[in-house]
Amino acid sequence: MRWTKASAVELLNGEWMPRLGLGVWRAKSGAETENAVRAALAAGYRAIDTASLYGNEADVGRAIRDSGIARDKLFVTSKVWNDEQGYDETLRAFYRSKERLGIGAVDLYLVHWPVPGKYKDTYRALERLYDEGEVRAIGVSNFKIHHLEDLMGVCRIKPMVNQVELHPLLTQKPLLEFLRREGIQPEAWRPLMQGRLDLPLLAELADKYGKTPAQVVLRWHLQQEIVVIPKSVQARRIEENADVFDFALSDADMARIDGLNEDRRFGMDPDLVRGD
């Protein structure tokens, strides 16, 4: 086994996915992304999340290849963008991503958004890639319950992951309950609310546990069995975000953080997505 239960979760197909990874959304192509990935790997991260849209897959792959870390010790995710969706288009998009990454098989490949009229064919292409061993796991991103129910009505292989915006101001409890019932692993993007951490409760809990507000929020995710991929390009922040495995929030404090929910999105509502 490549991972332990302390550091990773087991997906539906038996593959293991690290609980903590580095997101590189909006990390600039070139040195910024490469240096962030290098800092993350040096800090002990073993998962990197990128996407076709981000324009930095080649930089992620270069940093991984230069790291000297065995490929089977790392977990790399990419995603097919909206204007690349459709069956044949997705297959072509995947091979472009694979070439840019230059690391062989991709560990997890996701449908980035539920583009109306396309995401079923897009996912069918992912099933083919999975069958052919090009990817080790497949899933979706930004799918609501109704999208998942629609997809699962026709797919052969149940999505193994659903990556969604999730944080204390958008707790997504009904979606989490659905994912747990179905055995689909939840993964949170924008877990730190794009740095909007100046909430009195988070400051109080940070003081109580001797941690930063960011670390408290990441711990809140982890204790819900949510995979988390905080984005940063600063080595100090990257190291800080990884220092979340030596404490535990009480049940009462977990509930208090839950109480911050406002159903507030900082990103796009998946029901408003278009194919461009």
Short mmCIF file of C-alpha atoms in Angstrom, two decimals, residues 170-274:
data_model
loop_
_atom_site.label_atom_id
_atom_site.label_comp_id
_atom_site.label_asym_id
_atom_site.label_seq_id
_atom_site.Cartn_x
_atom_site.Cartn_y
_atom_site.Cartn_z
CA LEU A 170 -20.43 27.01 2.65
CA THR A 171 -20.61 23.76 4.59
CA GLN A 172 -22.61 21.81 1.97
CA LYS A 173 -24.04 19.41 4.57
CA PRO A 174 -26.77 17.85 2.37
CA LEU A 175 -24.21 17.22 -0.39
CA LEU A 176 -21.75 15.69 2.09
CA GLU A 177 -24.43 13.35 3.41
CA PHE A 178 -25.27 12.27 -0.15
CA LEU A 179 -21.61 11.66 -1.02
CA ARG A 180 -21.08 9.57 2.10
CA ARG A 181 -24.11 7.43 1.35
CA GLU A 182 -22.81 6.80 -2.15
CA GLY A 183 -19.19 6.25 -1.12
CA ILE A 184 -17.99 9.21 -3.19
CA GLN A 185 -15.03 11.04 -1.64
CA PRO A 186 -15.61 14.76 -1.01
CA GLU A 187 -12.74 17.13 -1.77
CA ALA A 188 -12.73 20.84 -0.95
CA TRP A 189 -11.40 23.59 -3.16
CA ARG A 190 -11.09 27.13 -1.82
CA PRO A 191 -11.13 25.62 1.70
CA LEU A 192 -9.69 28.80 3.23
CA MET A 193 -12.30 31.10 1.71
CA GLN A 194 -9.63 32.86 -0.37
CA GLY A 195 -8.00 34.14 2.81
CA ARG A 196 -11.18 35.48 4.39
CA LEU A 197 -10.21 34.09 7.78
CA ASP A 198 -10.81 37.18 9.93
CA LEU A 199 -13.80 35.69 11.74
CA PRO A 200 -13.92 36.13 15.54
CA LEU A 201 -14.66 32.45 16.15
CA LEU A 202 -11.65 31.33 14.12
CA ALA A 203 -9.41 33.75 16.03
CA GLU A 204 -10.77 32.41 19.32
CA LEU A 205 -10.18 28.79 18.33
CA ALA A 206 -6.74 29.54 16.94
CA ASP A 207 -5.78 30.96 20.31
CA LYS A 208 -7.32 28.01 22.13
CA TYR A 209 -5.44 25.37 20.12
CA GLY A 210 -2.22 27.30 19.58
CA LYS A 211 -2.72 27.26 15.81
CA THR A 212 -3.52 29.75 13.07
CA PRO A 213 -7.07 30.34 11.80
CA ALA A 214 -6.09 28.61 8.54
CA GLN A 215 -4.89 25.54 10.41
CA VAL A 216 -8.11 25.42 12.42
CA VAL A 217 -10.19 25.52 9.23
CA LEU A 218 -8.12 22.84 7.52
CA ARG A 219 -8.43 20.64 10.60
CA TRP A 220 -12.20 21.15 10.48
CA HIS A 221 -12.19 19.75 6.94
CA LEU A 222 -9.97 16.81 7.79
CA GLN A 223 -12.07 15.74 10.75
CA GLN A 224 -15.04 15.50 8.40
CA GLU A 225 -13.04 13.11 6.17
CA ILE A 226 -12.88 15.76 3.46
CA VAL A 227 -9.78 15.83 1.27
CA VAL A 228 -8.44 19.36 1.21
CA ILE A 229 -6.24 21.21 -1.33
CA PRO A 230 -5.32 24.68 -0.04
CA LYS A 231 -3.66 26.87 -2.65
CA SER A 232 -0.56 28.90 -1.88
CA VAL A 233 2.64 29.89 -3.66
CA GLN A 234 4.44 30.98 -0.48
CA ALA A 235 6.72 28.35 1.07
CA ARG A 236 5.91 29.51 4.61
CA ARG A 237 2.16 29.21 4.02
CA ILE A 238 2.56 25.86 2.32
CA GLU A 239 4.46 24.52 5.34
CA GLU A 240 1.93 26.05 7.75
CA ASN A 241 -0.99 24.46 5.91
CA ALA A 242 0.61 21.03 6.30
CA ASP A 243 1.03 21.38 10.08
CA VAL A 244 -2.48 20.19 10.90
CA PHE A 245 -2.04 16.58 11.99
CA ASP A 246 -0.90 17.13 15.58
CA PHE A 247 -4.15 18.40 17.14
CA ALA A 248 -7.89 17.73 17.06
CA LEU A 249 -10.88 20.02 17.40
CA SER A 250 -13.49 19.04 19.96
CA ASP A 251 -16.94 18.00 18.78
CA ALA A 252 -18.32 21.18 20.29
CA ASP A 253 -15.87 23.36 18.38
CA MET A 254 -16.54 21.46 15.16
CA ALA A 255 -20.24 22.28 15.63
CA ARG A 256 -19.46 25.93 16.30
CA ILE A 257 -17.57 26.17 13.01
CA ASP A 258 -20.47 24.44 11.26
CA GLY A 259 -22.64 27.23 12.63
CA LEU A 260 -20.77 29.81 10.54
CA ASN A 261 -22.50 28.52 7.41
CA GLU A 262 -24.15 31.15 5.21
CA ASP A 263 -24.44 29.02 2.03
CA ARG A 264 -22.07 31.62 0.62
CA ARG A 265 -20.15 30.89 -2.55
CA PHE A 266 -17.06 32.78 -3.64
CA GLY A 267 -16.97 30.83 -6.89
CA MET A 268 -19.56 30.13 -9.56
CA ASP A 269 -22.84 28.35 -8.88
CA PRO A 270 -22.62 25.01 -10.76
CA ASP A 271 -26.18 25.50 -12.03
CA LEU A 272 -25.03 28.56 -13.97
CA VAL A 273 -22.10 26.95 -15.77
CA ARG A 274 -21.77 27.18 -19.55
#
